[in-house]
mmCIF file of C-alpha atoms in Angstrom:
data_model
loop_
_atom_site.group_PDB
_atom_site.id
_atom_site.type_symbol
_atom_site.label_atom_id
_atom_site.label_comp_id
_atom_site.label_asym_id
_atom_site.label_seq_id
_atom_site.Cartn_x
_atom_site.Cartn_y
_atom_site.Cartn_z
ATOM 1 C CA LEU W 1 26.184 -52.689 44.753
ATOM 2 C CA LEU W 2 24.049 -50.036 45.983
ATOM 3 C CA ASP W 3 22.513 -49.660 42.816
ATOM 4 C CA GLY W 4 21.673 -53.482 42.792
ATOM 5 C CA LEU W 5 20.298 -52.896 46.827
ATOM 6 C CA LEU W 6 17.950 -49.893 45.859
ATOM 7 C CA GLU W 7 16.956 -52.292 42.737
ATOM 8 C CA VAL W 8 16.059 -55.050 45.136
ATOM 9 C CA ARG W 9 14.104 -53.262 47.943
ATOM 10 C CA GLY W 10 11.676 -51.578 45.214
ATOM 11 C CA GLY W 11 11.377 -48.563 47.899
ATOM 12 C CA SER W 12 10.509 -44.843 46.115
ATOM 13 C CA ASP W 13 9.809 -42.940 49.287
ATOM 14 C CA GLU W 14 12.011 -40.918 51.427
ATOM 15 C CA THR W 15 12.301 -43.847 54.469
ATOM 16 C CA GLU W 16 13.576 -46.156 51.485
ATOM 17 C CA ASP W 17 15.888 -43.479 50.629
ATOM 18 C CA ALA W 18 16.938 -43.126 53.828
ATOM 19 C CA GLU W 19 17.180 -46.536 54.185
ATOM 20 C CA ALA W 20 19.495 -47.120 51.411
ATOM 21 C CA GLY W 21 21.878 -44.347 52.229
ATOM 22 C CA GLN W 22 22.603 -46.168 55.332
ATOM 23 C CA VAL W 23 22.438 -49.151 53.330
ATOM 24 C CA SER W 24 25.082 -47.759 51.276
ATOM 25 C CA ASP W 25 27.084 -45.878 53.863
ATOM 26 C CA GLN W 26 27.737 -49.671 55.284
ATOM 27 C CA VAL W 27 28.728 -51.110 51.967
ATOM 28 C CA VAL W 28 31.362 -48.509 52.095
ATOM 29 C CA GLU W 29 32.926 -48.679 54.962
ATOM 30 C CA HIS W 30 32.912 -52.726 54.457
ATOM 31 C CA SER W 31 34.190 -52.838 51.555
ATOM 32 C CA GLU W 32 36.902 -50.736 52.241
ATOM 33 C CA GLU W 33 37.664 -52.801 55.586
ATOM 34 C CA ILE W 34 37.845 -55.230 52.907
ATOM 35 C CA VAL W 35 40.707 -53.307 50.932
ATOM 36 C CA VAL W 36 42.501 -52.432 54.028
ATOM 37 C CA GLU W 37 42.990 -55.706 54.734
ATOM 38 C CA ALA W 38 43.312 -56.953 50.846
ATOM 39 C CA ALA W 39 46.223 -54.600 50.827
ATOM 40 C CA GLN W 40 47.796 -56.123 54.082
ATOM 41 C CA PRO W 41 49.830 -59.393 53.716
ATOM 42 C CA THR W 42 49.079 -61.957 56.297
ATOM 43 C CA VAL W 43 52.225 -63.734 57.716
ATOM 44 C CA ILE W 44 52.234 -66.959 55.806
ATOM 45 C CA GLU W 45 51.385 -64.521 51.777
ATOM 46 C CA THR W 46 54.565 -62.606 53.738
ATOM 47 C CA ALA W 47 57.182 -65.826 54.158
ATOM 48 C CA ILE W 48 55.936 -66.816 50.683
ATOM 49 C CA ASN W 49 56.335 -63.837 48.721
ATOM 50 C CA THR W 50 59.938 -64.203 49.924
ATOM 51 C CA ALA W 51 60.922 -67.629 50.227
ATOM 52 C CA THR W 52 59.598 -67.469 46.297
ATOM 53 C CA PRO W 53 61.321 -64.547 43.878
ATOM 54 C CA THR W 54 59.118 -63.815 40.810
ATOM 55 C CA PRO W 55 60.637 -64.600 37.255
ATOM 56 C CA ALA W 56 61.862 -61.235 36.845
ATOM 57 C CA THR W 57 63.909 -61.440 39.720
ATOM 58 C CA ALA W 58 64.978 -65.051 38.862
ATOM 59 C CA GLU W 59 66.815 -63.900 35.757
ATOM 60 C CA SER W 60 68.048 -60.945 37.626
ATOM 61 C CA SER W 61 69.554 -62.609 40.069
ATOM 62 C CA ALA W 62 71.804 -65.086 37.668
ATOM 63 C CA PRO W 63 75.559 -64.470 37.041
ATOM 64 C CA ALA W 64 75.865 -61.929 34.567
ATOM 65 C CA MET W 65 79.244 -62.913 32.185
ATOM 66 C CA ASN W 66 82.028 -60.063 33.067
ATOM 67 C CA PRO W 67 82.003 -57.209 31.061
ATOM 68 C CA LYS W 68 85.842 -57.737 30.346
ATOM 69 C CA LEU W 69 85.680 -61.623 29.177
ATOM 70 C CA GLN W 70 82.933 -60.398 27.116
ATOM 71 C CA ASN W 71 84.695 -57.685 25.762
ATOM 72 C CA ALA W 72 87.823 -60.385 25.136
ATOM 73 C CA ILE W 73 85.753 -62.409 22.934
ATOM 74 C CA GLU W 74 84.393 -59.829 20.661
ATOM 75 C CA ARG W 75 87.469 -59.220 20.400
ATOM 76 C CA THR W 76 89.016 -62.346 19.045
ATOM 77 C CA GLY W 77 87.079 -63.058 16.923
ATOM 78 C CA PRO W 78 87.396 -60.305 14.404
ATOM 79 C CA ALA W 79 91.398 -60.289 15.154
ATOM 80 C CA CYS W 80 91.237 -63.854 14.334
ATOM 81 C CA VAL W 81 89.389 -62.783 10.753
ATOM 82 C CA MET W 82 91.778 -60.585 10.108
ATOM 83 C CA LEU W 83 95.144 -62.605 10.805
ATOM 84 C CA PHE W 84 93.578 -64.787 8.202
ATOM 85 C CA MET W 85 92.440 -62.668 5.119
ATOM 86 C CA LEU W 86 96.076 -60.956 5.875
ATOM 87 C CA TYR W 87 97.529 -64.604 5.356
ATOM 88 C CA LEU W 88 95.644 -64.961 2.297
ATOM 89 C CA LEU W 89 96.705 -61.391 1.073
ATOM 90 C CA ILE W 90 100.976 -62.737 1.327
ATOM 91 C CA LYS W 91 100.423 -65.704 0.177
ATOM 92 C CA LEU W 92 98.152 -64.706 -3.071
ATOM 93 C CA THR W 93 100.136 -61.591 -3.646
ATOM 94 C CA GLY W 94 103.566 -61.307 -1.953
ATOM 95 C CA GLU W 95 104.496 -58.034 -1.638
ATOM 96 C CA ASN W 96 102.538 -56.291 -4.001
ATOM 97 C CA GLY W 97 99.343 -57.339 -1.471
ATOM 98 C CA LEU W 98 100.719 -55.103 1.179
ATOM 99 C CA PHE W 99 101.792 -52.688 -1.019
ATOM 100 C CA LEU W 100 98.242 -52.028 -2.412
ATOM 101 C CA ILE W 101 96.573 -52.194 1.373
ATOM 102 C CA ILE W 102 98.998 -49.948 2.943
ATOM 103 C CA PRO W 103 97.756 -47.115 1.157
ATOM 104 C CA LEU W 104 94.103 -48.377 1.904
ATOM 105 C CA MET W 105 95.348 -48.162 5.368
ATOM 106 C CA GLN W 106 96.453 -44.758 5.360
ATOM 107 C CA PHE W 107 93.167 -43.584 3.839
ATOM 108 C CA GLY W 108 91.103 -44.911 5.755
ATOM 109 C CA MET W 109 93.291 -43.661 8.920
ATOM 110 C CA TYR W 110 93.427 -39.861 7.929
ATOM 111 C CA LYS W 111 89.480 -40.353 7.371
ATOM 112 C CA GLU W 112 88.396 -41.704 11.069
ATOM 113 C CA THR W 113 90.923 -38.871 12.641
ATOM 114 C CA SER W 114 90.018 -35.617 10.453
ATOM 115 C CA GLY W 115 86.262 -36.679 10.781
ATOM 116 C CA ILE W 116 86.009 -37.071 14.550
ATOM 117 C CA ILE W 117 88.173 -33.331 14.570
ATOM 118 C CA GLU W 118 85.751 -32.142 11.809
ATOM 119 C CA GLU W 119 82.595 -33.044 14.523
ATOM 120 C CA TYR W 120 84.339 -31.386 17.300
ATOM 121 C CA TYR W 121 84.411 -28.226 15.168
ATOM 122 C CA ASN W 122 81.024 -28.610 14.085
ATOM 123 C CA SER W 123 79.424 -29.727 16.727
ATOM 124 C CA ASN W 124 80.950 -27.186 18.653
ATOM 125 C CA GLY W 125 80.031 -24.550 16.231
ATOM 126 C CA LEU W 126 84.295 -23.206 15.997
ATOM 127 C CA GLY W 127 86.275 -22.444 13.549
ATOM 128 C CA LEU W 128 85.145 -21.157 10.304
ATOM 129 C CA ARG W 129 81.520 -22.601 9.074
ATOM 130 C CA GLY W 130 79.008 -21.616 6.163
ATOM 131 C CA ASN W 131 79.266 -19.805 2.647
ATOM 132 C CA ASN W 132 80.460 -22.500 1.127
ATOM 133 C CA PHE W 133 83.753 -22.859 3.336
ATOM 134 C CA ASP W 134 82.565 -26.706 4.519
ATOM 135 C CA LEU W 135 83.802 -27.527 1.097
ATOM 136 C CA GLU W 136 86.611 -25.559 0.707
ATOM 137 C CA LEU W 137 87.628 -27.013 4.025
ATOM 138 C CA ASN W 138 86.998 -30.676 3.131
ATOM 139 C CA ILE W 139 88.453 -30.016 -0.354
ATOM 140 C CA GLU W 140 91.762 -28.364 1.465
ATOM 141 C CA LYS W 141 92.494 -31.083 3.818
ATOM 142 C CA TRP W 142 91.985 -34.018 1.262
ATOM 143 C CA TRP W 143 94.391 -32.341 -1.034
ATOM 144 C CA TRP W 144 96.742 -31.685 1.957
ATOM 145 C CA PHE W 145 96.645 -35.340 2.431
ATOM 146 C CA ALA W 146 97.220 -36.035 -1.376
ATOM 147 C CA THR W 147 100.277 -34.018 -1.187
ATOM 148 C CA VAL W 148 101.496 -35.312 1.600
ATOM 149 C CA PHE W 149 100.729 -38.861 0.283
ATOM 150 C CA ALA W 150 102.418 -38.304 -2.648
ATOM 151 C CA SER W 151 105.850 -36.843 -0.744
ATOM 152 C CA THR W 152 106.123 -40.203 0.938
ATOM 153 C CA SER W 153 104.259 -43.638 0.073
ATOM 154 C CA GLY W 154 103.967 -42.737 -3.687
ATOM 155 C CA LYS W 155 107.196 -41.923 -4.295
ATOM 156 C CA LEU W 156 108.011 -44.805 -2.820
ATOM 157 C CA LEU W 157 106.251 -47.075 -4.402
ATOM 158 C CA LEU W 158 107.129 -45.508 -7.866
ATOM 159 C CA GLN W 159 110.730 -46.587 -7.042
ATOM 160 C CA ASN W 160 109.035 -50.088 -6.554
ATOM 161 C CA TYR W 161 106.918 -49.741 -10.043
ATOM 162 C CA SER W 162 109.984 -47.811 -12.486
ATOM 163 C CA THR W 163 109.837 -50.572 -14.469
ATOM 164 C CA THR W 164 106.115 -50.739 -15.242
ATOM 165 C CA LEU W 165 106.079 -46.697 -15.456
ATOM 166 C CA GLU W 166 108.751 -47.249 -18.175
ATOM 167 C CA ASN W 167 106.589 -49.762 -20.351
ATOM 168 C CA TYR W 168 103.800 -46.231 -20.499
ATOM 169 C CA GLY W 169 105.519 -43.594 -22.200
ATOM 170 C CA MET W 170 103.535 -41.022 -21.253
ATOM 171 C CA PHE W 171 103.893 -41.953 -17.538
ATOM 172 C CA SER W 172 107.466 -42.264 -18.262
ATOM 173 C CA PHE W 173 108.639 -39.209 -16.849
ATOM 174 C CA LEU W 174 107.487 -40.402 -13.306
ATOM 175 C CA ASN W 175 111.124 -42.388 -13.062
ATOM 176 C CA ASN W 176 113.084 -39.357 -12.507
ATOM 177 C CA LYS W 177 113.048 -38.547 -8.655
ATOM 178 C CA ASP W 178 113.526 -34.726 -9.681
ATOM 179 C CA ILE W 179 110.349 -33.707 -11.840
ATOM 180 C CA VAL W 180 108.539 -36.244 -8.188
ATOM 181 C CA ASN W 181 110.239 -33.908 -5.647
ATOM 182 C CA LEU W 182 108.890 -30.611 -8.033
ATOM 183 C CA ILE W 183 106.084 -31.953 -8.376
ATOM 184 C CA CYS W 184 105.055 -32.931 -4.668
ATOM 185 C CA PHE W 185 106.554 -29.539 -3.757
ATOM 186 C CA GLY W 186 103.976 -27.920 -6.456
ATOM 187 C CA MET W 187 101.014 -29.628 -4.567
ATOM 188 C CA VAL W 188 102.603 -28.280 -1.432
ATOM 189 C CA ALA W 189 101.967 -24.984 -2.874
ATOM 190 C CA ILE W 190 98.770 -24.953 -4.489
ATOM 191 C CA GLY W 191 97.712 -26.274 -1.034
ATOM 192 C CA LEU W 192 99.083 -23.055 0.693
ATOM 193 C CA VAL W 193 97.342 -20.529 -1.457
ATOM 194 C CA MET W 194 94.245 -22.331 -1.001
ATOM 195 C CA SER W 195 94.462 -22.032 2.432
ATOM 196 C CA VAL W 196 94.908 -18.154 2.597
ATOM 197 C CA VAL W 197 93.017 -17.516 -0.128
ATOM 198 C CA GLY W 198 90.141 -19.654 2.048
ATOM 199 C CA MET W 199 90.135 -17.571 5.154
ATOM 200 C CA ALA W 200 90.252 -14.606 3.136
ATOM 201 C CA SER W 201 87.378 -14.978 1.944
ATOM 202 C CA HIS W 202 85.685 -14.679 5.505
ATOM 203 C CA VAL W 203 86.213 -10.672 6.086
ATOM 204 C CA ASP W 204 83.568 -10.504 8.704
ATOM 205 C CA ALA W 205 85.943 -13.740 10.921
ATOM 206 C CA SER W 206 86.845 -12.410 14.506
ATOM 207 C CA ALA W 207 90.373 -12.937 16.101
ATOM 208 C CA ASP W 208 89.319 -15.912 17.622
ATOM 209 C CA ARG W 209 87.370 -17.618 14.614
ATOM 210 C CA PHE W 210 90.848 -17.477 12.792
ATOM 211 C CA ARG W 211 92.204 -18.795 15.411
ATOM 212 C CA SER W 212 90.371 -22.352 15.814
ATOM 213 C CA TYR W 213 90.417 -22.721 12.228
ATOM 214 C CA LEU W 214 94.190 -22.765 12.331
ATOM 215 C CA GLY W 215 93.653 -25.007 15.501
ATOM 216 C CA GLU W 216 91.373 -27.403 13.197
ATOM 217 C CA VAL W 217 94.093 -27.424 9.882
ATOM 218 C CA ALA W 218 97.014 -28.337 12.613
ATOM 219 C CA SER W 219 95.142 -30.991 13.424
ATOM 220 C CA PHE W 220 95.071 -32.324 10.695
ATOM 221 C CA HIS W 221 98.412 -31.652 9.246
ATOM 222 C CA PHE W 222 99.327 -33.800 12.819
ATOM 223 C CA ALA W 223 97.323 -36.763 11.546
ATOM 224 C CA LEU W 224 98.939 -36.572 8.373
ATOM 225 C CA ILE W 225 102.741 -36.768 9.632
ATOM 226 C CA PHE W 226 101.668 -39.232 12.727
ATOM 227 C CA LEU W 227 100.244 -41.372 10.578
ATOM 228 C CA ILE W 228 101.003 -41.333 6.750
ATOM 229 C CA GLY W 229 103.821 -39.661 7.481
ATOM 230 C CA GLN W 230 105.021 -42.823 9.887
ATOM 231 C CA SER W 231 103.439 -45.747 8.251
ATOM 232 C CA SER W 232 105.079 -44.960 4.579
ATOM 233 C CA PHE W 233 108.430 -46.757 6.540
ATOM 234 C CA TRP W 234 106.396 -50.040 6.075
ATOM 235 C CA ILE W 235 106.849 -49.914 2.736
ATOM 236 C CA GLN W 236 110.115 -49.060 3.003
ATOM 237 C CA THR W 237 110.553 -51.752 5.252
ATOM 238 C CA ILE W 238 109.420 -54.431 2.982
ATOM 239 C CA GLN W 239 111.278 -53.035 -0.219
ATOM 240 C CA SER W 240 115.029 -53.580 1.479
ATOM 241 C CA PHE W 241 114.307 -55.915 4.188
ATOM 242 C CA GLY W 242 110.971 -58.123 2.979
ATOM 243 C CA ILE W 243 107.759 -58.466 4.069
ATOM 244 C CA GLY W 244 109.111 -60.742 7.694
ATOM 245 C CA TRP W 245 110.592 -57.704 8.930
ATOM 246 C CA VAL W 246 106.718 -55.288 9.101
ATOM 247 C CA LEU W 247 105.015 -58.348 10.569
ATOM 248 C CA PHE W 248 107.569 -59.987 13.183
ATOM 249 C CA PRO W 249 107.116 -56.064 15.175
ATOM 250 C CA ALA W 250 103.741 -56.071 14.052
ATOM 251 C CA LEU W 251 103.117 -59.334 16.041
ATOM 252 C CA LEU W 252 104.682 -58.095 18.424
ATOM 253 C CA VAL W 253 102.989 -55.142 19.286
ATOM 254 C CA VAL W 254 99.956 -57.500 19.801
ATOM 255 C CA VAL W 255 101.600 -59.367 22.032
ATOM 256 C CA ASN W 256 102.100 -56.718 24.000
ATOM 257 C CA ASP W 257 98.932 -55.103 24.061
ATOM 258 C CA THR W 258 96.713 -58.273 24.756
ATOM 259 C CA MET W 259 99.553 -59.440 27.355
ATOM 260 C CA ALA W 260 98.960 -55.786 28.779
ATOM 261 C CA TYR W 261 95.456 -56.508 29.092
ATOM 262 C CA VAL W 262 95.101 -59.834 30.193
ATOM 263 C CA PHE W 263 97.876 -58.657 33.211
ATOM 264 C CA GLY W 264 95.777 -55.356 33.668
ATOM 265 C CA VAL W 265 92.206 -57.908 34.521
ATOM 266 C CA LEU W 266 94.494 -59.903 36.403
ATOM 267 C CA PHE W 267 96.586 -57.574 38.428
ATOM 268 C CA GLY W 268 96.217 -53.904 38.035
ATOM 269 C CA GLN W 269 95.770 -51.775 40.904
ATOM 270 C CA ASN W 270 97.932 -48.658 39.883
ATOM 271 C CA LYS W 271 96.683 -46.449 37.013
ATOM 272 C CA LEU W 272 99.297 -45.917 34.422
ATOM 273 C CA LEU W 273 97.714 -42.681 32.797
ATOM 274 C CA PRO W 274 94.011 -42.439 34.544
ATOM 275 C CA LYS W 275 94.049 -38.752 32.550
ATOM 276 C CA LEU W 276 94.839 -40.079 29.491
ATOM 277 C CA SER W 277 93.725 -43.744 29.248
ATOM 278 C CA PRO W 278 92.423 -45.213 32.634
ATOM 279 C CA LYS W 279 92.123 -48.850 31.684
ATOM 280 C CA LYS W 280 96.073 -49.492 31.582
ATOM 281 C CA THR W 281 97.713 -50.239 34.824
ATOM 282 C CA VAL W 282 100.914 -50.180 35.779
ATOM 283 C CA GLU W 283 100.699 -54.054 36.081
ATOM 284 C CA GLY W 284 99.897 -54.677 32.958
ATOM 285 C CA PHE W 285 102.289 -52.205 31.299
ATOM 286 C CA VAL W 286 105.411 -54.392 32.658
ATOM 287 C CA GLY W 287 104.055 -57.760 32.446
ATOM 288 C CA ALA W 288 103.250 -57.029 28.920
ATOM 289 C CA ALA W 289 106.878 -55.656 28.505
ATOM 290 C CA PHE W 290 108.722 -58.885 29.852
ATOM 291 C CA SER W 291 105.583 -61.296 28.072
ATOM 292 C CA THR W 292 107.015 -59.596 24.461
ATOM 293 C CA ILE W 293 110.756 -59.787 25.839
ATOM 294 C CA GLY W 294 110.400 -63.439 26.549
ATOM 295 C CA ILE W 295 108.077 -64.392 22.836
ATOM 296 C CA SER W 296 110.165 -62.521 20.642
ATOM 297 C CA ILE W 297 113.491 -64.891 20.356
ATOM 298 C CA PRO W 298 111.468 -67.877 19.583
ATOM 299 C CA LEU W 299 108.697 -66.024 17.528
ATOM 300 C CA LEU W 300 111.835 -64.278 15.182
ATOM 301 C CA LYS W 301 113.364 -68.406 15.584
ATOM 302 C CA PHE W 302 109.806 -69.053 14.166
ATOM 303 C CA PHE W 303 109.826 -66.711 11.155
ATOM 304 C CA PHE W 304 113.331 -67.968 10.169
ATOM 305 C CA SER W 305 112.927 -71.101 9.489
ATOM 306 C CA PHE W 306 108.982 -70.652 7.720
ATOM 307 C CA LEU W 307 110.816 -68.602 5.492
ATOM 308 C CA GLU W 308 113.735 -71.013 5.231
ATOM 309 C CA LYS W 309 111.543 -73.981 4.743
ATOM 310 C CA ARG W 310 110.284 -71.906 1.378
ATOM 311 C CA SER W 311 113.068 -70.148 0.370
ATOM 312 C CA GLY W 312 113.080 -72.355 -3.175
ATOM 313 C CA GLY W 313 108.600 -70.865 -3.582
ATOM 314 C CA ASP W 314 107.477 -67.929 -3.950
ATOM 315 C CA LEU W 315 108.902 -66.375 -0.807
ATOM 316 C CA SER W 316 112.231 -66.875 -2.318
ATOM 317 C CA VAL W 317 112.605 -63.381 -2.416
ATOM 318 C CA CYS W 318 111.004 -62.780 0.952
ATOM 319 C CA TYR W 319 113.484 -65.041 2.609
ATOM 320 C CA GLU W 320 116.574 -63.423 0.377
ATOM 321 C CA LYS W 321 115.661 -60.230 2.056
ATOM 322 C CA PHE W 322 114.619 -61.434 5.747
ATOM 323 C CA SER W 323 118.174 -63.412 5.995
ATOM 324 C CA SER W 324 120.264 -60.543 4.818
ATOM 325 C CA VAL W 325 119.663 -58.832 8.266
ATOM 326 C CA PHE W 326 121.280 -61.875 9.795
ATOM 327 C CA VAL W 327 124.778 -61.704 7.457
ATOM 328 C CA ASP W 328 127.463 -59.243 7.056
ATOM 329 C CA GLY W 329 127.480 -58.832 10.947
ATOM 330 C CA GLY W 330 123.768 -57.614 10.962
ATOM 331 C CA GLY W 331 123.401 -58.755 13.783
ATOM 332 C CA SER W 332 122.188 -62.551 16.073
ATOM 333 C CA ILE W 333 118.124 -63.748 16.105
ATOM 334 C CA LEU W 334 118.900 -62.717 19.877
ATOM 335 C CA LYS W 335 120.186 -59.446 19.182
ATOM 336 C CA HIS W 336 117.195 -58.368 16.812
ATOM 337 C CA ALA W 337 114.528 -59.535 18.850
ATOM 338 C CA ILE W 338 115.552 -58.413 21.959
ATOM 339 C CA VAL W 339 115.908 -54.770 20.575
ATOM 340 C CA MET W 340 112.663 -54.459 18.588
ATOM 341 C CA ALA W 341 111.151 -56.539 21.286
ATOM 342 C CA ALA W 342 112.160 -53.647 23.696
ATOM 343 C CA TYR W 343 111.087 -51.035 21.817
ATOM 344 C CA THR W 344 107.525 -51.884 21.012
ATOM 345 C CA SER W 345 106.939 -52.985 24.729
ATOM 346 C CA ILE W 346 108.217 -49.389 26.055
ATOM 347 C CA ILE W 347 108.043 -47.351 22.838
ATOM 348 C CA SER W 348 104.892 -47.744 20.914
ATOM 349 C CA PRO W 349 101.941 -48.298 23.693
ATOM 350 C CA PHE W 350 102.824 -44.192 24.052
ATOM 351 C CA GLY W 351 101.358 -44.251 19.823
ATOM 352 C CA GLY W 352 98.360 -45.773 21.413
ATOM 353 C CA PHE W 353 97.966 -43.511 24.567
ATOM 354 C CA LEU W 354 98.107 -40.413 21.832
ATOM 355 C CA ALA W 355 95.201 -41.462 20.092
ATOM 356 C CA SER W 356 93.623 -41.689 23.317
ATOM 357 C CA ALA W 357 94.451 -37.659 24.191
ATOM 358 C CA VAL W 358 93.432 -37.438 20.548
ATOM 359 C CA LYS W 359 89.853 -39.248 21.245
ATOM 360 C CA ARG W 360 89.504 -37.966 24.896
ATOM 361 C CA ALA W 361 90.057 -34.079 23.770
ATOM 362 C CA HIS W 362 87.478 -34.267 20.644
ATOM 363 C CA GLY W 363 84.843 -35.711 22.578
ATOM 364 C CA ALA W 364 85.269 -39.392 20.873
ATOM 365 C CA LYS W 365 84.611 -42.966 22.396
ATOM 366 C CA ASP W 366 86.525 -44.632 19.526
ATOM 367 C CA PHE W 367 87.925 -43.697 15.806
ATOM 368 C CA GLY W 368 85.252 -45.868 14.075
ATOM 369 C CA ALA W 369 83.459 -49.059 13.508
ATOM 370 C CA LEU W 370 85.150 -50.844 10.635
ATOM 371 C CA ILE W 371 86.404 -53.336 13.117
ATOM 372 C CA PRO W 372 83.939 -54.781 15.799
ATOM 373 C CA GLY W 373 85.140 -54.838 19.030
ATOM 374 C CA HIS W 374 88.232 -53.049 18.114
ATOM 375 C CA GLY W 375 86.939 -49.497 16.874
ATOM 376 C CA GLY W 376 88.066 -47.910 13.728
ATOM 377 C CA VAL W 377 91.877 -48.332 12.060
ATOM 378 C CA VAL W 378 93.838 -45.887 13.777
ATOM 379 C CA ASP W 379 91.888 -47.641 17.050
ATOM 380 C CA ARG W 380 93.879 -51.154 15.842
ATOM 381 C CA PHE W 381 97.172 -49.729 15.014
ATOM 382 C CA ASP W 382 97.947 -46.630 16.610
ATOM 383 C CA CYS W 383 100.665 -48.311 18.069
ATOM 384 C CA GLN W 384 101.936 -50.071 15.126
ATOM 385 C CA VAL W 385 102.910 -46.572 13.061
ATOM 386 C CA VAL W 386 105.007 -45.391 15.830
ATOM 387 C CA THR W 387 106.851 -48.828 14.735
ATOM 388 C CA ALA W 388 107.714 -48.680 11.870
ATOM 389 C CA PRO W 389 110.082 -46.095 11.649
ATOM 390 C CA PHE W 390 111.747 -47.791 14.159
ATOM 391 C CA VAL W 391 111.860 -50.604 12.743
ATOM 392 C CA PHE W 392 113.723 -49.403 9.581
ATOM 393 C CA LEU W 393 116.212 -46.799 10.744
ATOM 394 C CA TYR W 394 117.439 -49.704 12.856
ATOM 395 C CA LEU W 395 117.707 -52.643 10.316
ATOM 396 C CA LYS W 396 119.533 -50.016 8.327
ATOM 397 C CA TYR W 397 122.159 -48.747 11.084
ATOM 398 C CA CYS W 398 122.958 -52.461 12.168
ATOM 399 C CA LEU W 399 123.380 -53.076 8.161
ATOM 400 C CA GLY W 400 124.779 -50.137 6.735
ATOM 401 C CA ASN W 401 125.735 -50.749 3.213
ATOM 402 C CA VAL W 402 124.869 -53.792 2.964
ATOM 403 C CA VAL W 403 121.842 -52.684 2.011
ATOM 404 C CA GLU W 404 122.978 -51.747 -1.493
ATOM 405 C CA ALA W 405 124.355 -55.368 -2.343
ATOM 406 C CA VAL W 406 120.146 -56.703 -1.380
ATOM 407 C CA GLU W 407 118.360 -54.487 -2.867
ATOM 408 C CA VAL W 408 121.210 -55.050 -6.181
ATOM 409 C CA LEU W 409 120.234 -58.708 -5.870
ATOM 410 C CA VAL W 410 116.465 -58.589 -5.445
ATOM 411 C CA GLU W 411 116.866 -56.319 -8.707
#
């Protein structure tokens, strides 16, 4: 602006320069006044700005979806898909389908659990690392998995397919239980030697390093006992009592978990185990227990009638095994429903609490991300594996010698 004024006046002497300087000072002062006035909104502008929100404010003022409701919606879809796939698997393959899926689930659960354990020890520089020991530790980890699997689920599956093994002469020796037991013990011995030699290769490691390594390996072994050892009872239950006595308790666990969430959202005030699972409430735990017991009786009646209607078809063997529980003093629908509902409501949730403790101890939010909205396989089946041993042992106790008669009948 000053350059323009000087150019218009065309002055070049000192007087003109002085006058130009005065003009420039006036212009600058006037421009500053304009800026100050522009920076201060009028009363009308203030009222308009207050009454009319900006687009960003309007968007932010829109009500957001409740996070708990959004989480429930995200979990519902994958849960329905899993149930539908399970139904198709059983319809098309029967027991053989579950005999295939159970080992895959065991592999997935152990992979997830050992993964968060390794991640914790690696990120914190704990245990024995370096000098190719990471590879040794992986070999040792999966060797112990193969050993425990062969000693539990593997032995049970061999019994189930004994006739098939007889048809292949080179594998017929696996029908001999003593040979299988000897092989399993040999695997334990090899694992023992592998572990000790691996530790001995770290001659410069401190006592703290060895202690940390033993803690890591102990965590692997605990995962094997808790996950693989207990879930192998699913196979025993299917072989002795049929698919129904695996699906019925599994649905009770799902009902209990769902109702605990519902009651917790609606009425939850008192934390149940805040240090381990902050979202679980006493109200949710109690409400879920009553809900599970209440639905268990009609649900078991539905299972019985569903299999009974299909007793002459492809589910005839399932019905024979399932209904055998109710004969010769085995117990009534009311008794079995209430007992299993009580266990799945009071004891099974502690499998989830223990899983939460493991995640917190190793700084993990979930065991995995395989199932959208649910996490990993362990996140979905932590309570189920606690239920598996009880169902088999309870039914075996109720029936006594009837089990042997059923096995002969099925053969």
